[in-house]
PDB file of C-alpha atoms in Angstrom:
ATOM      1  CA  UNK A 286      93.203 119.451 112.457  1.00 53.00           C
ATOM      2  CA  UNK A 287      91.347 117.233 110.134  1.00 69.00           C
ATOM      3  CA  UNK A 288      92.528 113.627 111.998  1.00 81.00           C
ATOM      4  CA  UNK A 289      90.097 111.589 110.316  1.00 82.00           C
ATOM      5  CA  UNK A 290      91.004 112.858 106.664  1.00 84.00           C
ATOM      6  CA  UNK A 291      94.636 112.183 107.632  1.00 87.00           C
ATOM      7  CA  UNK A 292      94.014 108.363 108.961  1.00 90.00           C
ATOM      8  CA  UNK A 293      91.785 108.084 105.696  1.00 89.00           C
ATOM      9  CA  UNK A 294      94.302 109.178 103.384  1.00 88.00           C
ATOM     10  CA  UNK A 295      97.205 107.180 104.976  1.00 90.00           C
ATOM     11  CA  UNK A 296      95.643 103.513 105.100  1.00 92.00           C
ATOM     12  CA  UNK A 297      94.117 103.748 101.324  1.00 91.00           C
ATOM     13  CA  UNK A 298      97.528 104.978 100.767  1.00 90.00           C
ATOM     14  CA  UNK A 299      99.293 102.653 103.132  1.00 92.00           C
ATOM     15  CA  UNK A 300      97.062  99.777 104.273  1.00 93.00           C
ATOM     16  CA  UNK A 301     100.270  97.811 105.366  1.00 93.00           C
ATOM     17  CA  UNK A 302     100.535 100.815 108.581  1.00 93.00           C
ATOM     18  CA  UNK A 303      96.960 100.238 109.503  1.00 94.00           C
ATOM     19  CA  UNK A 304      98.013  95.980 110.099  1.00 94.00           C
ATOM     20  CA  UNK A 305     101.872  97.866 111.979  1.00 92.00           C
ATOM     21  CA  UNK A 306      99.630  99.687 113.950  1.00 93.00           C
ATOM     22  CA  UNK A 307      97.174  96.539 115.278  1.00 93.00           C
ATOM     23  CA  UNK A 308     100.522  94.545 115.716  1.00 91.00           C
ATOM     24  CA  UNK A 309      99.710  91.936 113.104  1.00 93.00           C
ATOM     25  CA  UNK A 310     102.105  91.231 110.008  1.00 92.00           C
ATOM     26  CA  UNK A 311     102.274  94.032 107.576  1.00 91.00           C
ATOM     27  CA  UNK A 312     101.516  91.497 104.364  1.00 93.00           C
ATOM     28  CA  UNK A 313      98.030  90.965 105.923  1.00 94.00           C
ATOM     29  CA  UNK A 314      96.985  94.549 103.949  1.00 94.00           C
ATOM     30  CA  UNK A 315      97.806  92.963 100.357  1.00 94.00           C
ATOM     31  CA  UNK A 316      94.739  90.632 101.048  1.00 94.00           C
ATOM     32  CA  UNK A 317      91.954  93.712 102.358  1.00 95.00           C
ATOM     33  CA  UNK A 318      90.329  96.667 100.519  1.00 93.00           C
ATOM     34  CA  UNK A 319      89.638  99.759 102.038  1.00 93.00           C
ATOM     35  CA  UNK A 320      87.172 102.533 102.069  1.00 88.00           C
ATOM     36  CA  UNK A 321      84.780 104.563 104.183  1.00 84.00           C
ATOM     37  CA  UNK A 322      80.256 103.249 103.710  1.00 79.00           C
ATOM     38  CA  UNK A 323      77.526 104.589 104.379  1.00 72.00           C
ATOM     39  CA  UNK A 324      74.981 103.455 106.016  1.00 62.00           C
ATOM     40  CA  UNK A 325      72.098 105.024 104.487  1.00 56.00           C
ATOM     41  CA  UNK A 326      69.106 104.566 106.463  1.00 55.00           C
ATOM     42  CA  UNK A 327      70.130 106.812 108.758  1.00 54.00           C
ATOM     43  CA  UNK A 328      73.313 108.837 107.131  1.00 58.00           C
ATOM     44  CA  UNK A 329      75.719 106.969 109.507  1.00 68.00           C
ATOM     45  CA  UNK A 330      79.396 106.964 107.847  1.00 76.00           C
ATOM     46  CA  UNK A 331      82.052 104.322 109.217  1.00 83.00           C
ATOM     47  CA  UNK A 332      85.141 106.111 109.037  1.00 85.00           C
ATOM     48  CA  UNK A 333      87.209 103.813 107.283  1.00 90.00           C
ATOM     49  CA  UNK A 334      86.366  99.387 106.722  1.00 92.00           C
ATOM     50  CA  UNK A 335      89.021  96.502 105.491  1.00 95.00           C
ATOM     51  CA  UNK A 336      86.983  94.255 103.248  1.00 93.00           C
ATOM     52  CA  UNK A 337      88.983  90.843 103.362  1.00 93.00           C
ATOM     53  CA  UNK A 338      88.870  89.856  99.865  1.00 92.00           C
ATOM     54  CA  UNK A 339      88.087  86.095 101.444  1.00 90.00           C
ATOM     55  CA  UNK A 340      85.973  85.399 103.847  1.00 86.00           C
ATOM     56  CA  UNK A 341      87.882  83.361 106.478  1.00 88.00           C
ATOM     57  CA  UNK A 342      89.544  86.198 107.061  1.00 92.00           C
ATOM     58  CA  UNK A 343      88.347  89.413 109.609  1.00 94.00           C
ATOM     59  CA  UNK A 344      86.322  92.689 108.334  1.00 94.00           C
ATOM     60  CA  UNK A 345      87.637  95.633 110.223  1.00 96.00           C
ATOM     61  CA  UNK A 346      85.334  98.372 111.186  1.00 95.00           C
ATOM     62  CA  UNK A 347      87.459 101.811 112.104  1.00 95.00           C
ATOM     63  CA  UNK A 348      86.759 104.891 113.577  1.00 94.00           C
ATOM     64  CA  UNK A 349      89.571 107.890 114.622  1.00 93.00           C
ATOM     65  CA  UNK A 350      88.141 109.504 117.160  1.00 93.00           C
ATOM     66  CA  UNK A 351      89.812 113.002 118.545  1.00 92.00           C
ATOM     67  CA  UNK A 352      87.247 114.364 120.588  1.00 90.00           C
ATOM     68  CA  UNK A 353      85.201 113.210 124.043  1.00 91.00           C
ATOM     69  CA  UNK A 354      81.696 112.110 122.988  1.00 91.00           C
ATOM     70  CA  UNK A 355      79.992 110.250 125.387  1.00 91.00           C
ATOM     71  CA  UNK A 356      78.198 109.028 122.923  1.00 90.00           C
ATOM     72  CA  UNK A 357      80.442 107.683 120.816  1.00 93.00           C
ATOM     73  CA  UNK A 358      80.054 103.781 121.900  1.00 94.00           C
ATOM     74  CA  UNK A 359      76.577 104.132 121.397  1.00 91.00           C
ATOM     75  CA  UNK A 360      77.153 105.219 117.534  1.00 89.00           C
ATOM     76  CA  UNK A 361      79.982 103.005 116.850  1.00 92.00           C
ATOM     77  CA  UNK A 362      78.044 100.034 117.517  1.00 93.00           C
ATOM     78  CA  UNK A 363      75.339 101.081 116.219  1.00 90.00           C
ATOM     79  CA  UNK A 364      76.847 101.660 113.096  1.00 89.00           C
ATOM     80  CA  UNK A 365      78.411  98.409 113.056  1.00 91.00           C
ATOM     81  CA  UNK A 366      75.598  96.167 114.007  1.00 89.00           C
ATOM     82  CA  UNK A 367      73.086  98.311 110.989  1.00 87.00           C
ATOM     83  CA  UNK A 368      75.517  97.874 108.878  1.00 87.00           C
ATOM     84  CA  UNK A 369      75.868  94.428 109.798  1.00 87.00           C
ATOM     85  CA  UNK A 370      72.574  93.848 109.751  1.00 85.00           C
ATOM     86  CA  UNK A 371      71.959  95.271 105.726  1.00 82.00           C
ATOM     87  CA  UNK A 372      74.687  93.178 104.031  1.00 83.00           C
ATOM     88  CA  UNK A 373      74.769  89.609 103.693  1.00 81.00           C
ATOM     89  CA  UNK A 374      78.372  89.157 105.102  1.00 82.00           C
ATOM     90  CA  UNK A 375      80.105  85.731 106.227  1.00 86.00           C
ATOM     91  CA  UNK A 376      83.696  86.694 107.436  1.00 90.00           C
ATOM     92  CA  UNK A 377      83.629  88.035 111.789  1.00 93.00           C
ATOM     93  CA  UNK A 378      84.407  91.136 111.984  1.00 94.00           C
ATOM     94  CA  UNK A 379      86.658  93.320 114.853  1.00 95.00           C
ATOM     95  CA  UNK A 380      86.766  97.081 115.383  1.00 95.00           C
ATOM     96  CA  UNK A 381      89.740  99.063 115.737  1.00 96.00           C
ATOM     97  CA  UNK A 382      89.308 102.900 117.711  1.00 96.00           C
ATOM     98  CA  UNK A 383      91.990 105.048 117.572  1.00 95.00           C
ATOM     99  CA  UNK A 384      92.587 107.845 120.034  1.00 95.00           C
ATOM    100  CA  UNK A 385      95.094 110.359 120.768  1.00 92.00           C
ATOM    101  CA  UNK A 386      94.991 109.392 124.434  1.00 93.00           C
ATOM    102  CA  UNK A 387      93.024 108.012 127.437  1.00 93.00           C
ATOM    103  CA  UNK A 388      91.355 111.342 128.320  1.00 94.00           C
ATOM    104  CA  UNK A 389      89.376 111.085 124.877  1.00 94.00           C
ATOM    105  CA  UNK A 390      87.934 107.674 125.802  1.00 93.00           C
ATOM    106  CA  UNK A 391      84.202 108.154 126.518  1.00 86.00           C
ATOM    107  CA  UNK A 392      83.224 106.882 130.597  1.00 84.00           C
ATOM    108  CA  UNK A 393      79.912 106.346 129.249  1.00 85.00           C
ATOM    109  CA  UNK A 394      80.423 102.233 128.925  1.00 89.00           C
ATOM    110  CA  UNK A 395      79.042 100.370 130.899  1.00 88.00           C
ATOM    111  CA  UNK A 396      76.058  99.140 128.351  1.00 91.00           C
ATOM    112  CA  UNK A 397      78.743  97.897 126.342  1.00 92.00           C
ATOM    113  CA  UNK A 398      81.592  96.845 128.539  1.00 92.00           C
ATOM    114  CA  UNK A 399      81.442  92.741 127.539  1.00 93.00           C
ATOM    115  CA  UNK A 400      81.919  93.757 124.356  1.00 92.00           C
ATOM    116  CA  UNK A 401      85.639  96.199 124.951  1.00 93.00           C
ATOM    117  CA  UNK A 402      86.231  93.342 126.906  1.00 92.00           C
ATOM    118  CA  UNK A 403      86.329  91.315 124.241  1.00 92.00           C
ATOM    119  CA  UNK A 404      88.961  90.333 121.729  1.00 91.00           C
ATOM    120  CA  UNK A 405      85.960  92.110 119.486  1.00 93.00           C
ATOM    121  CA  UNK A 406      87.765  95.322 120.182  1.00 96.00           C
ATOM    122  CA  UNK A 407      90.929  96.918 120.692  1.00 96.00           C
ATOM    123  CA  UNK A 408      91.824 100.386 121.667  1.00 96.00           C
ATOM    124  CA  UNK A 409      94.494 102.280 120.371  1.00 95.00           C
ATOM    125  CA  UNK A 410      95.550 105.457 121.957  1.00 95.00           C
ATOM    126  CA  UNK A 411      98.515 106.869 120.235  1.00 92.00           C
ATOM    127  CA  UNK A 412     100.366 108.988 122.946  1.00 89.00           C
ATOM    128  CA  UNK A 413     101.291 105.100 124.398  1.00 89.00           C
ATOM    129  CA  UNK A 414     102.977 103.724 120.896  1.00 87.00           C
ATOM    130  CA  UNK A 415     106.678 103.617 120.764  1.00 77.00           C
ATOM    131  CA  UNK A 416     106.918 106.027 117.900  1.00 63.00           C
ATOM    132  CA  UNK A 417     110.907 106.218 117.887  1.00 60.00           C
ATOM    133  CA  UNK A 418     112.816 106.200 114.707  1.00 54.00           C
ATOM    134  CA  UNK A 419     113.826 102.755 114.826  1.00 56.00           C
ATOM    135  CA  UNK A 420     109.890 101.924 115.131  1.00 69.00           C
ATOM    136  CA  UNK A 421     107.977 101.495 112.204  1.00 84.00           C
ATOM    137  CA  UNK A 422     107.881 104.017 109.232  1.00 87.00           C
ATOM    138  CA  UNK A 423     103.731 103.926 109.680  1.00 89.00           C
ATOM    139  CA  UNK A 424     103.480 104.267 113.262  1.00 91.00           C
ATOM    140  CA  UNK A 425     106.011 107.322 113.260  1.00 90.00           C
ATOM    141  CA  UNK A 426     104.066 108.919 111.358  1.00 91.00           C
ATOM    142  CA  UNK A 427     100.847 108.145 113.611  1.00 91.00           C
ATOM    143  CA  UNK A 428     102.718 109.800 116.074  1.00 90.00           C
ATOM    144  CA  UNK A 429     104.029 113.148 114.130  1.00 90.00           C
ATOM    145  CA  UNK A 430     100.005 113.206 113.956  1.00 89.00           C
ATOM    146  CA  UNK A 431      99.686 113.473 118.181  1.00 88.00           C
ATOM    147  CA  UNK A 432     102.865 115.226 118.215  1.00 88.00           C
ATOM    148  CA  UNK A 433     103.245 118.731 120.603  1.00 87.00           C
ATOM    149  CA  UNK A 434     103.215 121.426 118.227  1.00 84.00           C
ATOM    150  CA  UNK A 435     106.504 122.960 119.796  1.00 85.00           C
ATOM    151  CA  UNK A 436     107.878 119.112 118.282  1.00 87.00           C
ATOM    152  CA  UNK A 437     106.543 118.359 115.396  1.00 85.00           C
ATOM    153  CA  UNK A 438     109.163 120.002 113.650  1.00 84.00           C
ATOM    154  CA  UNK A 439     112.003 117.848 115.196  1.00 85.00           C
ATOM    155  CA  UNK A 440     109.942 114.941 115.097  1.00 87.00           C
ATOM    156  CA  UNK A 441     108.806 115.350 111.417  1.00 87.00           C
ATOM    157  CA  UNK A 442     112.912 115.593 110.475  1.00 86.00           C
ATOM    158  CA  UNK A 443     113.958 111.734 110.948  1.00 88.00           C
ATOM    159  CA  UNK A 444     110.920 110.262 109.664  1.00 89.00           C
ATOM    160  CA  UNK A 445     111.116 112.898 106.596  1.00 87.00           C
ATOM    161  CA  UNK A 446     115.150 111.002 106.038  1.00 86.00           C
ATOM    162  CA  UNK A 447     113.172 107.525 106.735  1.00 88.00           C
ATOM    163  CA  UNK A 448     110.841 107.936 103.826  1.00 88.00           C
ATOM    164  CA  UNK A 449     113.716 109.105 101.842  1.00 85.00           C
ATOM    165  CA  UNK A 450     115.541 105.722 102.916  1.00 85.00           C
ATOM    166  CA  UNK A 451     112.625 102.500 103.157  1.00 84.00           C
ATOM    167  CA  UNK A 452     110.593 104.017 100.482  1.00 84.00           C
ATOM    168  CA  UNK A 453     112.157 103.113  96.714  1.00 83.00           C
ATOM    169  CA  UNK A 454     108.966 103.410  94.629  1.00 85.00           C
ATOM    170  CA  UNK A 455     109.104 107.300  94.319  1.00 85.00           C
ATOM    171  CA  UNK A 456     105.624 107.805  93.281  1.00 86.00           C
ATOM    172  CA  UNK A 457     104.945 105.908  96.806  1.00 87.00           C
ATOM    173  CA  UNK A 458     107.821 108.375  98.251  1.00 87.00           C
ATOM    174  CA  UNK A 459     106.073 111.338  96.713  1.00 84.00           C
ATOM    175  CA  UNK A 460     102.849 110.745  98.277  1.00 86.00           C
ATOM    176  CA  UNK A 461     103.983 109.564 101.624  1.00 88.00           C
ATOM    177  CA  UNK A 462     106.136 113.229 101.325  1.00 86.00           C
ATOM    178  CA  UNK A 463     103.344 115.192 100.594  1.00 83.00           C
ATOM    179  CA  UNK A 464     100.477 113.802 103.416  1.00 86.00           C
ATOM    180  CA  UNK A 465     103.585 114.459 105.837  1.00 87.00           C
ATOM    181  CA  UNK A 466     103.857 118.222 104.357  1.00 81.00           C
ATOM    182  CA  UNK A 467     100.023 118.120 105.036  1.00 82.00           C
ATOM    183  CA  UNK A 468      99.824 116.964 109.090  1.00 85.00           C
ATOM    184  CA  UNK A 469     102.414 119.639 109.509  1.00 83.00           C
ATOM    185  CA  UNK A 470     100.186 122.357 107.626  1.00 78.00           C
ATOM    186  CA  UNK A 471      97.745 121.270 109.548  1.00 79.00           C
ATOM    187  CA  UNK A 472      99.455 121.293 112.994  1.00 80.00           C
ATOM    188  CA  UNK A 473     101.415 124.279 112.450  1.00 77.00           C
ATOM    189  CA  UNK A 474      99.240 126.978 109.883  1.00 71.00           C
ATOM    190  CA  UNK A 475     101.748 129.428 110.896  1.00 70.00           C
ATOM    191  CA  UNK A 476     105.153 127.609 109.356  1.00 69.00           C
ATOM    192  CA  UNK A 477     106.358 129.337 106.262  1.00 65.00           C
ATOM    193  CA  UNK A 478     107.793 128.692 103.250  1.00 61.00           C
ATOM    194  CA  UNK A 479     111.056 128.570 104.407  1.00 64.00           C
ATOM    195  CA  UNK A 480     111.117 126.089 107.030  1.00 68.00           C
ATOM    196  CA  UNK A 481     109.512 123.567 105.095  1.00 66.00           C
ATOM    197  CA  UNK A 482     111.994 123.967 102.264  1.00 62.00           C
ATOM    198  CA  UNK A 483     114.323 122.903 104.852  1.00 64.00           C
ATOM    199  CA  UNK A 484     112.775 119.643 106.124  1.00 66.00           C
ATOM    200  CA  UNK A 485     111.573 118.875 102.102  1.00 63.00           C
ATOM    201  CA  UNK A 486     113.859 119.303  99.154  1.00 55.00           C
ATOM    202  CA  UNK A 487     112.669 122.242  97.245  1.00 41.00           C
ATOM    203  CA  UNK A 488     112.123 119.654  94.368  1.00 46.00           C
ATOM    204  CA  UNK A 489     109.426 117.254  96.268  1.00 51.00           C
ATOM    205  CA  UNK A 490     107.561 120.601  97.670  1.00 48.00           C
ATOM    206  CA  UNK A 491     107.099 122.333  94.482  1.00 50.00           C
ATOM    207  CA  UNK A 492     105.631 118.666  93.263  1.00 53.00           C
ATOM    208  CA  UNK A 493     103.094 118.481  95.705  1.00 53.00           C
ATOM    209  CA  UNK A 494      99.521 119.894  95.466  1.00 55.00           C
ATOM    210  CA  UNK A 495      99.773 121.393  98.695  1.00 54.00           C
ATOM    211  CA  UNK A 496     102.440 123.168  98.405  1.00 52.00           C
ATOM    212  CA  UNK A 497     101.117 124.359  95.150  1.00 57.00           C
ATOM    213  CA  UNK A 498      98.281 125.532  97.000  1.00 58.00           C
ATOM    214  CA  UNK A 499      99.631 127.421  99.807  1.00 53.00           C
ATOM    215  CA  UNK A 500     102.168 129.493  97.393  1.00 52.00           C
ATOM    216  CA  UNK A 501      98.950 130.276  95.655  1.00 58.00           C
ATOM    217  CA  UNK A 502      97.440 131.574  98.774  1.00 58.00           C
ATOM    218  CA  UNK A 503     100.718 133.685  99.219  1.00 54.00           C
ATOM    219  CA  UNK A 504     100.212 134.960  96.264  1.00 59.00           C
ATOM    220  CA  UNK A 505      96.452 135.935  96.860  1.00 63.00           C
ATOM    221  CA  UNK A 506      97.477 137.207 100.108  1.00 62.00           C
ATOM    222  CA  UNK A 507     100.229 140.081  99.106  1.00 69.00           C
ATOM    223  CA  UNK A 508      97.597 141.081  96.050  1.00 74.00           C
ATOM    224  CA  UNK A 509      95.280 142.011  98.727  1.00 77.00           C
ATOM    225  CA  UNK A 510      97.826 143.445 100.580  1.00 76.00           C
ATOM    226  CA  UNK A 511      98.496 146.181  98.287  1.00 76.00           C
ATOM    227  CA  UNK A 512      94.600 146.695  97.132  1.00 81.00           C
ATOM    228  CA  UNK A 513      94.018 149.698 100.153  1.00 81.00           C
ATOM    229  CA  UNK A 514      97.849 151.219  98.819  1.00 74.00           C
ATOM    230  CA  UNK A 515      96.395 151.388  95.160  1.00 75.00           C
ATOM    231  CA  UNK A 516      93.116 152.931  96.540  1.00 79.00           C
ATOM    232  CA  UNK A 517      94.895 155.453  98.236  1.00 74.00           C
ATOM    233  CA  UNK A 518      96.599 156.257  95.095  1.00 68.00           C
ATOM    234  CA  UNK A 519      92.864 156.970  93.181  1.00 71.00           C
ATOM    235  CA  UNK A 520      92.832 153.816  91.160  1.00 72.00           C
ATOM    236  CA  UNK A 521      89.011 152.639  90.758  1.00 80.00           C
ATOM    237  CA  UNK A 522      88.215 149.115  91.752  1.00 85.00           C
ATOM    238  CA  UNK A 523      87.786 147.334  87.777  1.00 83.00           C
ATOM    239  CA  UNK A 524      91.340 149.005  87.246  1.00 77.00           C
ATOM    240  CA  UNK A 525      92.972 147.350  90.491  1.00 80.00           C
ATOM    241  CA  UNK A 526      90.390 144.141  89.938  1.00 81.00           C
ATOM    242  CA  UNK A 527      92.309 143.842  86.561  1.00 78.00           C
ATOM    243  CA  UNK A 528      95.679 144.685  87.620  1.00 71.00           C
ATOM    244  CA  UNK A 529      96.065 142.287  90.264  1.00 74.00           C
ATOM    245  CA  UNK A 530      94.417 139.610  88.373  1.00 76.00           C
ATOM    246  CA  UNK A 531      91.028 139.365  91.152  1.00 79.00           C
ATOM    247  CA  UNK A 532      87.935 138.786  90.696  1.00 83.00           C
ATOM    248  CA  UNK A 533      86.179 142.725  91.534  1.00 84.00           C
ATOM    249  CA  UNK A 534      84.130 141.372  94.678  1.00 81.00           C
ATOM    250  CA  UNK A 535      87.435 140.423  96.393  1.00 82.00           C
ATOM    251  CA  UNK A 536      88.768 144.135  95.701  1.00 84.00           C
ATOM    252  CA  UNK A 537      84.886 145.387  96.139  1.00 86.00           C
ATOM    253  CA  UNK A 538      85.077 144.057  99.775  1.00 82.00           C
ATOM    254  CA  UNK A 539      88.752 144.568 100.991  1.00 81.00           C
ATOM    255  CA  UNK A 540      87.638 148.149  99.754  1.00 83.00           C
ATOM    256  CA  UNK A 541      84.412 147.936 102.089  1.00 81.00           C
ATOM    257  CA  UNK A 542      86.711 146.631 104.678  1.00 74.00           C
ATOM    258  CA  UNK A 543      89.432 149.774 105.276  1.00 68.00           C
ATOM    259  CA  UNK A 544      86.398 152.258 104.883  1.00 66.00           C
ATOM    260  CA  UNK A 545      85.557 150.850 108.820  1.00 55.00           C
TER     261      UNK A 545
END
């Protein structure tokens, strides 16, 4: 699952969720601009940075780390220090690291213990958050990202309902529903359209880009599955490609596959 991409989309569209996550007032989000940044000299890329609009507020350097990496802290602090050295910034800074659980956190911390124990760094373990549907919508969605596959659908249902109840802005509601759908498809790649339609209204789904991609993928699979049958009928590959509106290369590849 592309967790860094999911979190980037979530915080870019709904920055208030980030401030709820770090136990700040969600209204602070209006004081920040969010983006990812690259330190070009060493090709470092920081997952996300909340830039304050005034110098009195902190800069937040965000990293989402879902894989165990013994060199993570060396890279994380190098990225921050190098970025600060290359940019004239007056604001103070804080680092926020999002882990799915403590087991992913690196144990190689002896060179960075003072920083990790300071107020400069906040480590968040999602599985330790209170993510019930009575809590923040943002926290509930973040909890869905690390939920067990067997529990993802049931976890998502009250969140979807909460989105419909709390998101008055229709554009934001559609955007959040699309993000929820993306999370479910990443977590459950075998989920079928009927299951999705049971959770989202069909009109919601039809407006989402991911739904259109899945629908088109299903059409392509159906076409490809019909190629062997059409070959057995004696049709040429060119006629099959034209009939199915598929590139000839795809038909040829499928024909070669069925020869083995």
